[in-house]
Short mmCIF file of C-alpha atoms and ligand atoms in Angstrom, two decimals:
data_model
loop_
_atom_site.label_atom_id
_atom_site.label_comp_id
_atom_site.label_asym_id
_atom_site.label_seq_id
_atom_site.Cartn_x
_atom_site.Cartn_y
_atom_site.Cartn_z
CA UNK A 787 0.00 0.00 0.00
CA UNK A 788 1.22 3.54 -0.74
CA UNK A 789 0.94 5.58 2.45
CA UNK A 790 1.38 9.33 2.86
CA UNK A 791 2.33 10.52 6.33
CA UNK A 792 1.46 14.13 7.00
CA UNK A 793 4.04 15.54 9.41
CA UNK A 794 7.68 14.68 10.04
CA UNK A 795 7.88 15.13 13.79
CA UNK A 796 8.85 12.24 16.05
CA UNK A 797 5.38 10.72 15.59
CA UNK A 798 5.39 10.90 11.79
CA UNK A 799 8.90 9.46 11.61
CA UNK A 800 8.27 6.53 13.97
CA UNK A 801 5.08 5.79 12.00
CA UNK A 802 7.09 5.86 8.77
CA UNK A 803 9.71 3.49 10.14
CA UNK A 804 7.27 0.82 11.29
CA UNK A 805 5.07 1.15 8.18
CA UNK A 806 8.13 0.68 5.97
CA UNK A 807 9.13 -2.31 8.08
CA UNK A 808 5.68 -3.75 7.46
CA UNK A 809 6.40 -3.57 3.73
CA UNK A 810 4.50 -0.43 2.68
CA UNK A 811 5.62 2.29 0.31
CA UNK A 812 5.90 5.34 2.55
CA UNK A 813 6.20 9.08 1.92
CA UNK A 814 6.57 11.66 4.69
CA UNK A 815 5.77 15.30 4.04
CA UNK A 816 6.70 18.26 6.21
CA UNK A 817 6.79 22.03 5.78
CA UNK A 818 10.14 22.42 7.53
CA UNK A 819 13.48 21.87 5.79
CA UNK A 820 14.09 18.69 7.79
CA UNK A 821 12.39 16.38 10.28
CA UNK A 822 11.73 17.03 13.97
CA UNK A 823 11.98 20.79 13.66
CA UNK A 824 8.78 21.83 15.43
CA UNK A 825 7.57 20.45 18.79
CA UNK A 826 9.93 17.46 18.58
CA UNK A 827 12.93 19.77 18.39
CA UNK A 828 13.87 20.68 21.96
CA UNK A 829 11.54 18.97 24.41
CA UNK A 830 12.61 18.10 27.94
CA UNK A 831 14.07 14.76 26.88
CA UNK A 832 12.25 12.50 29.33
CA UNK A 833 11.12 9.02 28.37
CA UNK A 834 9.01 8.51 31.38
CA UNK A 835 6.31 5.85 31.56
CA UNK A 836 6.35 6.23 35.34
CA UNK A 837 5.18 9.81 35.14
CA UNK A 838 2.66 9.21 32.39
CA UNK A 839 -0.21 11.12 33.94
CA UNK A 840 -2.95 13.27 32.49
CA UNK A 841 -2.92 16.92 33.45
CA UNK A 842 -6.63 16.66 34.02
CA UNK A 843 -6.59 15.46 37.62
CA UNK A 844 -8.64 16.04 40.77
CA UNK A 845 -7.52 19.28 42.38
CA UNK A 846 -6.18 20.83 39.18
CA UNK A 847 -9.05 23.36 38.76
CA UNK A 848 -8.27 24.76 42.25
CA UNK A 849 -4.51 24.77 41.62
CA UNK A 850 -5.06 26.52 38.28
CA UNK A 851 -6.96 29.27 40.10
CA UNK A 852 -4.04 29.78 42.50
CA UNK A 853 -1.54 29.82 39.62
CA UNK A 854 -3.47 32.76 38.13
CA UNK A 855 -1.86 34.90 40.83
CA UNK A 856 1.60 33.26 41.05
CA UNK A 857 4.67 34.96 39.56
CA UNK A 858 6.32 31.75 38.30
CA UNK A 859 3.14 29.80 37.62
CA UNK A 860 3.60 26.53 35.68
CA UNK A 861 0.24 27.00 33.92
CA UNK A 862 -1.08 30.15 32.28
CA UNK A 863 -4.43 30.38 30.53
CA UNK A 864 -5.10 33.29 28.21
CA UNK A 865 -8.63 32.64 27.07
CA UNK A 866 -9.62 34.42 23.88
CA UNK A 867 -12.60 34.21 21.63
CA UNK A 868 -11.42 30.86 20.39
CA UNK A 869 -14.23 28.33 20.39
CA UNK A 870 -11.84 25.38 20.00
CA UNK A 871 -9.95 26.50 23.11
CA UNK A 872 -13.10 26.94 25.20
CA UNK A 873 -14.43 23.56 24.11
CA UNK A 874 -11.09 21.95 24.91
CA UNK A 875 -10.90 23.58 28.34
CA UNK A 876 -14.43 22.38 29.16
CA UNK A 877 -13.47 18.83 28.14
CA UNK A 878 -10.31 19.06 30.25
CA UNK A 879 -12.33 20.09 33.30
CA UNK A 880 -14.75 17.21 32.71
CA UNK A 881 -11.74 14.85 32.93
CA UNK A 882 -10.66 16.14 36.34
CA UNK A 883 -12.68 13.57 38.31
CA UNK A 884 -10.96 10.77 40.23
CA UNK A 885 -12.65 8.13 38.06
CA UNK A 886 -11.62 9.73 34.73
CA UNK A 887 -8.11 10.38 36.04
CA UNK A 888 -7.56 6.71 36.84
CA UNK A 889 -8.88 5.51 33.46
CA UNK A 890 -6.78 8.06 31.56
CA UNK A 891 -3.65 7.43 33.59
CA UNK A 892 -3.85 3.65 33.15
CA UNK A 893 -4.24 4.11 29.38
CA UNK A 894 -1.29 6.48 29.16
CA UNK A 895 0.93 4.20 31.23
CA UNK A 896 0.02 1.20 29.09
CA UNK A 897 1.06 3.01 25.92
CA UNK A 898 4.16 4.58 27.45
CA UNK A 899 5.46 1.26 28.79
CA UNK A 900 4.89 -0.43 25.45
CA UNK A 901 6.65 2.44 23.73
CA UNK A 902 9.67 2.12 25.97
CA UNK A 903 9.97 -1.54 24.99
CA UNK A 904 9.74 -0.57 21.29
CA UNK A 905 12.47 2.05 21.79
CA UNK A 906 14.71 -0.56 23.41
CA UNK A 907 14.12 -2.79 20.38
CA UNK A 908 15.13 0.00 17.98
CA UNK A 909 18.20 0.79 20.07
CA UNK A 910 19.34 -2.82 19.75
CA UNK A 911 18.45 -3.04 16.06
CA UNK A 912 19.88 0.26 14.83
CA UNK A 913 22.53 1.15 17.43
CA UNK A 914 22.27 4.90 16.81
CA UNK A 915 23.29 7.72 19.09
CA UNK A 916 20.68 10.10 20.49
CA UNK A 917 22.36 11.01 23.80
CA UNK A 918 20.19 8.34 25.43
CA UNK A 919 20.67 7.30 29.05
CA UNK A 920 18.83 4.70 31.11
CA UNK A 921 19.33 6.11 34.61
CA UNK A 922 15.82 6.83 35.86
CA UNK A 923 14.07 10.08 36.77
CA UNK A 924 13.81 11.89 40.07
CA UNK A 925 10.76 13.98 40.95
CA UNK A 926 11.94 16.54 43.43
CA UNK A 927 9.75 18.07 46.13
CA UNK A 928 10.70 21.26 47.87
CA UNK A 929 8.00 21.01 50.57
CA UNK A 930 6.06 18.39 52.51
CA UNK A 931 2.76 19.26 50.81
CA UNK A 932 4.20 18.31 47.40
CA UNK A 933 5.51 15.08 48.88
CA UNK A 934 2.07 14.26 50.35
CA UNK A 935 0.31 15.03 47.05
CA UNK A 936 2.59 12.61 45.22
CA UNK A 937 1.24 9.71 47.29
CA UNK A 938 -1.77 9.40 44.96
CA UNK A 939 0.59 8.64 42.08
CA UNK A 940 2.56 6.24 44.27
CA UNK A 941 -0.57 4.13 44.70
CA UNK A 942 -1.04 4.02 40.91
CA UNK A 943 2.64 3.10 40.42
CA UNK A 944 2.28 0.34 42.97
CA UNK A 945 -0.81 -1.02 41.25
CA UNK A 946 0.89 -0.92 37.82
CA UNK A 947 3.94 -2.73 39.19
CA UNK A 948 6.31 0.14 38.33
CA UNK A 949 9.33 0.14 40.63
CA UNK A 950 9.91 3.35 42.61
CA UNK A 951 11.69 4.67 45.70
CA UNK A 952 10.70 7.49 48.00
CA UNK A 953 13.87 9.33 48.96
CA UNK A 954 14.87 11.71 51.74
CA UNK A 955 17.08 14.70 50.80
CA UNK A 956 20.27 12.67 51.25
CA UNK A 957 18.86 9.92 49.03
CA UNK A 958 18.13 12.52 46.34
CA UNK A 959 21.78 13.59 46.41
CA UNK A 960 22.92 9.99 46.08
CA UNK A 961 20.84 9.67 42.88
CA UNK A 962 21.77 13.15 41.60
CA UNK A 963 25.12 14.17 43.15
CA UNK A 964 24.89 17.62 41.52
CA UNK A 965 22.16 18.46 44.06
CA UNK A 966 24.65 18.43 46.95
CA UNK A 967 24.66 22.19 47.54
CA UNK A 968 20.86 22.42 47.26
CA UNK A 969 20.22 19.61 49.75
CA UNK A 970 18.91 21.98 52.43
CA UNK A 971 16.10 23.20 50.16
CA UNK A 972 14.78 19.71 49.35
CA UNK A 973 11.94 17.91 51.19
CA UNK A 974 12.36 14.62 49.35
CA UNK A 975 11.92 12.88 46.05
CA UNK A 976 10.27 10.10 44.15
CA UNK A 977 12.73 8.08 42.08
CA UNK A 978 11.69 5.91 39.16
CA UNK A 979 14.73 3.84 38.19
CA UNK A 980 13.26 2.50 34.93
CA UNK A 981 12.70 5.87 33.24
CA UNK A 982 15.07 7.10 30.53
CA UNK A 983 16.27 10.23 28.81
CA UNK A 984 17.41 11.19 25.32
CA UNK A 985 17.41 13.86 22.63
CA UNK A 986 14.17 13.53 20.68
CA UNK A 987 15.45 15.60 17.74
CA UNK A 988 18.61 13.50 17.36
CA UNK A 989 16.52 10.34 17.60
CA UNK A 990 14.00 11.55 15.00
CA UNK A 991 16.80 12.36 12.55
CA UNK A 992 18.66 9.10 13.14
CA UNK A 993 15.48 7.09 12.62
CA UNK A 994 14.62 9.12 9.51
CA UNK A 995 18.06 8.24 8.08
CA UNK A 996 17.41 4.57 8.80
CA UNK A 997 13.95 4.83 7.23
CA UNK A 998 15.40 6.57 4.15
CA UNK A 999 17.79 3.66 3.76
CA UNK A 1000 14.72 1.41 3.71
CA UNK A 1001 13.13 3.39 0.91
CA UNK A 1002 10.98 5.94 2.79
CA UNK A 1003 10.80 9.24 0.86
CA UNK A 1004 10.89 12.52 2.77
CA UNK A 1005 9.39 15.55 1.05
CA UNK A 1006 10.50 18.44 3.24
CA UNK A 1007 9.96 22.14 2.72
CA UNK A 1008 6.47 21.39 1.42
CA UNK A 1009 3.35 22.83 3.00
CA UNK A 1010 0.19 20.77 3.11
CA UNK A 1011 -2.89 22.75 2.20
CA UNK A 1012 -5.73 20.25 2.50
CA UNK A 1013 -6.92 16.70 2.16
CA UNK A 1014 -9.36 16.26 -0.69
CA UNK A 1015 -12.17 13.71 -0.41
CA UNK A 1016 -13.17 11.59 -3.38
CA UNK A 1017 -15.80 8.86 -3.42
CA UNK A 1018 -16.06 8.46 0.37
CA UNK A 1019 -12.29 8.30 0.96
CA UNK A 1020 -9.41 10.77 0.92
CA UNK A 1021 -8.34 11.03 -2.71
CA UNK A 1022 -5.29 13.25 -2.50
CA UNK A 1023 -3.29 15.68 -0.45
CA UNK A 1024 -2.92 19.17 -1.89
CA UNK A 1025 0.40 20.85 -1.17
CA UNK A 1026 2.03 24.12 -2.19
CA UNK A 1027 3.94 22.08 -4.79
CA UNK A 1028 0.99 20.17 -6.22
CA UNK A 1029 -1.10 17.12 -5.28
CA UNK A 1030 0.14 13.83 -3.82
CA UNK A 1031 -1.93 10.70 -4.31
CA UNK A 1032 -1.83 7.70 -1.98
CA UNK A 1033 -3.89 4.70 -0.92
CA UNK A 1034 -3.95 5.76 2.74
CA UNK A 1035 -3.09 8.88 4.75
CA UNK A 1036 -1.80 9.28 8.32
CA UNK A 1037 -2.26 12.66 9.98
CA UNK A 1038 0.68 13.28 12.34
CA UNK A 1039 0.66 17.07 12.27
CA UNK A 1040 0.91 17.58 16.03
CA UNK A 1041 -0.95 20.72 17.11
CA UNK A 1042 -2.05 21.42 13.54
CA UNK A 1043 -3.86 18.09 13.09
CA UNK A 1044 -7.31 19.27 14.19
CA UNK A 1045 -7.36 22.17 11.72
CA UNK A 1046 -6.34 19.87 8.86
CA UNK A 1047 -9.18 17.41 9.32
CA UNK A 1048 -11.92 19.84 10.38
CA UNK A 1049 -12.95 20.50 6.72
CA UNK A 1050 -13.58 16.74 6.42
CA UNK A 1051 -16.24 17.08 9.12
CA UNK A 1052 -14.14 15.64 11.95
CA UNK A 1053 -13.81 17.24 15.34
CA UNK A 1054 -10.50 16.26 16.88
CA UNK A 1055 -10.01 17.62 20.41
CA UNK A 1056 -6.30 18.41 20.06
CA UNK A 1057 -5.28 21.90 21.13
CA UNK A 1058 -1.80 23.48 21.48
CA UNK A 1059 -0.33 23.90 24.93
CA UNK A 1060 2.79 25.99 24.68
CA UNK A 1061 5.94 25.06 26.57
CA UNK A 1062 9.47 26.41 26.76
CA UNK A 1063 12.95 24.99 26.99
CA UNK A 1064 16.47 26.18 27.37
CA UNK A 1065 19.54 24.18 26.34
CA UNK A 1066 22.82 25.14 27.93
CA UNK A 1067 26.36 23.84 27.56
CA UNK A 1068 27.75 22.10 30.66
CA UNK A 1069 30.62 23.97 32.26
CA UNK A 1070 31.04 21.80 35.39
CA UNK A 1071 30.05 18.16 34.85
CA UNK A 1072 30.25 17.32 38.58
CA UNK A 1073 27.42 19.78 39.29
CA UNK A 1074 25.24 18.75 36.35
CA UNK A 1075 22.33 16.29 36.48
CA UNK A 1076 23.12 12.72 35.47
CA UNK A 1077 19.60 12.00 34.24
CA UNK A 1078 16.23 13.82 34.48
CA UNK A 1079 15.08 15.73 37.51
CA UNK A 1080 11.50 17.00 37.70
CA UNK A 1081 11.27 20.17 39.72
CA UNK A 1082 7.74 19.92 41.09
CA UNK A 1083 7.62 23.58 42.18
CA UNK A 1084 8.07 24.99 38.69
CA UNK A 1085 6.83 21.89 36.82
CA UNK A 1086 10.11 21.95 34.96
CA UNK A 1087 12.27 19.00 33.91
CA UNK A 1088 16.06 19.30 33.96
CA UNK A 1089 17.77 16.72 31.79
CA UNK A 1090 21.32 15.75 30.92
CA UNK A 1091 21.76 15.32 27.16
CA UNK A 1092 25.40 14.49 26.49
CA UNK A 1093 27.41 17.64 27.19
CA UNK A 1094 24.29 19.81 27.47
CA UNK A 1095 21.54 20.43 30.01
CA UNK A 1096 17.99 20.83 28.77
CA UNK A 1097 15.55 22.63 31.06
CA UNK A 1098 11.98 22.40 29.83
CA UNK A 1099 8.41 22.76 30.91
CA UNK A 1100 5.61 25.20 31.75
CA UNK A 1101 2.31 25.44 30.01
CA UNK A 1102 0.47 28.27 28.36
CA UNK A 1103 -2.91 27.88 26.79
CA UNK A 1104 -2.79 30.78 24.36
CA UNK A 1105 -3.45 29.42 20.89
CA UNK A 1106 -0.67 29.10 18.31
CA UNK A 1107 1.48 31.98 19.53
CA UNK A 1108 5.26 31.30 19.33
CA UNK A 1109 6.64 34.36 21.12
CA UNK A 1110 9.59 33.92 23.50
CA UNK A 1111 9.06 36.24 26.50
CA UNK A 1112 12.04 36.86 28.76
CA UNK A 1113 10.08 36.12 31.96
CA UNK A 1114 9.63 32.47 30.93
CA UNK A 1115 13.35 32.15 30.37
CA UNK A 1116 13.88 33.60 33.84
CA UNK A 1117 11.71 30.86 35.36
CA UNK A 1118 13.75 28.15 33.62
CA UNK A 1119 16.99 29.77 34.74
CA UNK A 1120 15.71 30.02 38.31
CA UNK A 1121 14.87 26.32 38.42
CA UNK A 1122 18.24 25.11 37.09
CA UNK A 1123 20.30 27.67 39.03
CA UNK A 1124 18.70 26.89 42.40
CA UNK A 1125 19.23 23.14 41.98
CA UNK A 1126 22.32 22.78 39.80
CA UNK A 1127 23.99 26.17 40.28
CA UNK A 1128 27.25 26.50 38.32
CA UNK A 1129 26.64 23.38 36.23
CA UNK A 1130 26.01 25.15 32.93
CA UNK A 1131 26.27 28.51 31.21
CA UNK A 1132 22.79 30.06 31.02
CA UNK A 1133 24.31 33.01 29.12
CA UNK A 1134 24.99 30.72 26.16
CA UNK A 1135 21.67 28.90 26.33
CA UNK A 1136 19.35 28.34 23.41
CA UNK A 1137 15.82 29.42 24.36
CA UNK A 1138 12.95 27.72 22.51
CA UNK A 1139 9.21 27.11 22.61
CA UNK A 1140 6.97 24.39 21.22
CA UNK A 1141 3.27 23.59 21.03
CA UNK A 1142 2.31 20.34 22.72
CA UNK A 1143 -0.57 18.73 20.83
CA UNK A 1144 -2.80 18.04 23.82
CA UNK A 1145 -6.00 16.06 24.16
CA UNK A 1146 -8.25 16.85 27.12
CA UNK A 1147 -7.80 13.32 28.54
CA UNK A 1148 -4.01 13.21 28.06
CA UNK A 1149 -4.07 10.15 25.79
CA UNK A 1150 -3.11 10.53 22.13
CA UNK A 1151 -5.47 9.70 19.29
CA UNK A 1152 -4.18 6.70 17.36
CA UNK A 1153 -6.17 4.72 14.85
CA UNK A 1154 -8.83 4.77 12.16
CA UNK A 1155 -11.42 7.48 11.53
CA UNK A 1156 -14.85 7.54 9.92
CA UNK A 1157 -13.07 7.80 6.54
CA UNK A 1158 -11.75 4.34 5.62
CA UNK A 1159 -8.29 5.37 4.34
CA UNK A 1160 -7.63 8.16 6.85
CA UNK A 1161 -5.75 7.41 10.08
CA UNK A 1162 -4.63 9.57 12.98
CA UNK A 1163 -1.48 9.47 15.07
CA UNK A 1164 -1.52 12.70 17.02
CA UNK A 1165 -2.38 14.41 20.30
CA UNK A 1166 0.62 13.14 22.27
CA UNK A 1167 0.71 16.25 24.45
CA UNK A 1168 3.27 16.20 27.23
CA UNK A 1169 4.64 12.78 26.39
CA UNK A 1170 5.10 12.48 22.65
CA UNK A 1171 8.73 11.43 22.92
CA UNK A 1172 7.87 8.86 25.57
CA UNK A 1173 5.04 7.39 23.50
CA UNK A 1174 6.42 7.82 19.96
CA UNK A 1175 7.82 4.37 19.18
CA UNK A 1176 4.80 2.53 20.58
CA UNK A 1177 2.41 4.83 18.71
CA UNK A 1178 4.28 4.25 15.44
CA UNK A 1179 4.19 0.49 15.94
CA UNK A 1180 0.48 0.49 16.79
CA UNK A 1181 -0.56 2.56 13.76
CA UNK A 1182 1.58 0.35 11.50
CA UNK A 1183 -0.02 -2.80 12.89
CA UNK A 1184 -3.53 -1.37 12.55
CA UNK A 1185 -2.94 -0.28 8.94
CA UNK A 1186 -1.38 -3.61 8.05
CA UNK A 1187 -4.35 -5.59 9.35
CA UNK A 1188 -2.41 -6.94 12.33
CA UNK A 1189 -3.56 -6.92 15.93
CA UNK A 1190 -1.55 -4.37 17.93
CA UNK A 1191 0.55 -5.91 20.70
CA UNK A 1192 -1.30 -3.98 23.40
CA UNK A 1193 -4.95 -3.01 23.75
CA UNK A 1194 -5.47 -0.06 21.39
CA UNK A 1195 -9.19 0.12 20.64
CA UNK A 1196 -9.60 2.86 23.28
CA UNK A 1197 -6.94 5.07 21.68
CA UNK A 1198 -8.83 5.98 18.50
CA UNK A 1199 -11.00 9.03 17.85
CA UNK A 1200 -14.09 6.92 18.49
CA UNK A 1201 -13.53 7.15 22.25
CA UNK A 1202 -14.84 10.72 22.21
CA UNK A 1203 -17.94 9.73 20.28
CA UNK A 1204 -18.54 7.00 22.86
CA UNK A 1205 -18.75 9.82 25.41
C1 FAD B 79 8.54 22.32 26.46
C2 FAD B 79 8.18 20.90 26.09
C3 FAD B 79 8.74 19.86 26.81
C4 FAD B 79 8.40 18.54 26.49
N1 FAD B 79 9.02 17.53 27.16
C5 FAD B 79 8.74 16.24 26.84
C6 FAD B 79 9.41 15.18 27.50
O1 FAD B 79 10.28 15.39 28.32
N2 FAD B 79 9.06 13.92 27.17
C7 FAD B 79 8.09 13.63 26.24
O2 FAD B 79 7.81 12.47 26.04
N3 FAD B 79 7.49 14.63 25.57
C8 FAD B 79 7.78 15.92 25.84
N4 FAD B 79 7.16 16.94 25.17
C9 FAD B 79 6.11 16.62 24.19
C10 FAD B 79 6.67 16.19 22.84
O3 FAD B 79 7.71 17.04 22.45
C11 FAD B 79 5.53 16.23 21.81
O4 FAD B 79 4.44 15.46 22.26
C12 FAD B 79 5.98 15.64 20.47
O5 FAD B 79 7.14 16.30 20.01
C13 FAD B 79 4.87 15.77 19.43
O6 FAD B 79 5.38 15.22 18.24
P1 FAD B 79 4.56 15.33 16.89
O7 FAD B 79 5.34 14.61 15.86
O8 FAD B 79 3.15 14.93 17.13
O9 FAD B 79 4.49 16.91 16.59
P2 FAD B 79 5.58 17.82 15.85
O10 FAD B 79 6.96 17.50 16.28
O11 FAD B 79 5.13 19.23 16.02
O12 FAD B 79 5.44 17.38 14.35
C14 FAD B 79 4.38 17.81 13.51
C15 FAD B 79 5.00 18.15 12.17
O13 FAD B 79 3.96 18.56 11.29
C16 FAD B 79 4.48 19.55 10.46
N5 FAD B 79 3.37 20.35 9.93
C17 FAD B 79 2.39 20.96 10.61
N6 FAD B 79 1.53 21.57 9.78
C18 FAD B 79 1.98 21.32 8.52
C19 FAD B 79 1.53 21.67 7.21
N7 FAD B 79 0.43 22.40 7.01
N8 FAD B 79 2.25 21.24 6.16
C20 FAD B 79 3.37 20.48 6.31
N9 FAD B 79 3.84 20.14 7.52
C21 FAD B 79 3.16 20.54 8.61
C22 FAD B 79 5.42 20.36 11.33
O14 FAD B 79 6.41 21.01 10.57
C23 FAD B 79 5.98 19.31 12.27
O15 FAD B 79 7.29 18.87 11.90
C24 FAD B 79 7.47 18.28 25.45
C25 FAD B 79 6.93 19.34 24.72
C26 FAD B 79 7.28 20.64 25.01
C27 FAD B 79 6.72 21.78 24.21
#
């Protein structure tokens, strides 16, 4: 089958790899001059099934209200006259019940764990370098209240059989020696030894090279204008350089997926949630993180990527705006400087933002649609890097008429129609 993948982020590229492996003729199209250049470019680098949790959780509406007045708030909402945003926010609030949280979290963990196994398989098979490390993640709490709140997740980890350790401040320093000087400001931590880290952009490019060697064609620098229906299916994809015909189409356009399929009569609840990152060169390796540390106060992740530190996080619900305000950079600097002071040079940091393609229930949308030859692999939100390989494998299995290796019927768009 000839398959056109719309979007060359980490999700489009993993889909391409597994579809090519399944024997299909695959083309990937992206508007950027290469792959992985939008949201997959400089994310926080965590591959973290253990922290796979929806943002929609009990208590979040109240916290969000408090954050409205906080100077370094991790979440900012700038509601406009955007119907899609208001609809999405309402759906997010509806998912903040204990019952919905548990269903959504279990689904996300299932996919994230499967994805980690797929990534390990690719690592063995292709032996490429993406600054990957398998040293766990540490969620760091600066006060007792944060530590107490984390106990709800501990119960879920326990139930899912995910190994974890609750650490006192000294234990945190043992795991992350660079925290030594900050020890007095730490209340404790939650350590997940099985989590991993790595550079999503490097990975996406390395996998694209491997896919190219298998015959996948990458059409970069081409903007997709619309999908054109014909006889009850999608007939072609119109681009700024002419039409492309295929037997089947996969939409992996991240935050731009919903707009692309809306003219086909489909309402996809994927909305952009803006985040920021800063990448700084390491100047003192002994003070730098060895893996990922999640700073619970600022909701920021600090990750070691080779000879660099990536600090990423925060969330703004403000449409498709890509501005880079200085105050957000200051928050990232504050987080890394208070925990790993002197480890890197913030003066030489690269400041970046990206739009997380978020669903209101935290789970991506993977699978068929009401149009027989149109498939979705999008909406990976906060954890697209963590879930990429598994999502690519699942969509390839579905499109090849094979049963996915994990339950996947509840990942498709149909779950919203089912209420
Ligand atoms: C600050 C931040 C930190 C994050 N940290 C983590 C983390 O630690 N771990 C984790 O697992 N995830 C993390 N994420 C989330 C992760 O980065 C995303 O979920 C993931 O990159 C989404 O990948 P994607 O391929 O769906 O989207 P994208 O990478 O955005 O790819 C979509 C592609 O579609 C293309 N495109 C869009 N419209 C068109 C068009 N009209 N024509 C042609 N091409 C088009 C774009 O050019 C783009 O390349 C983070 C995100 C942010 C913003």
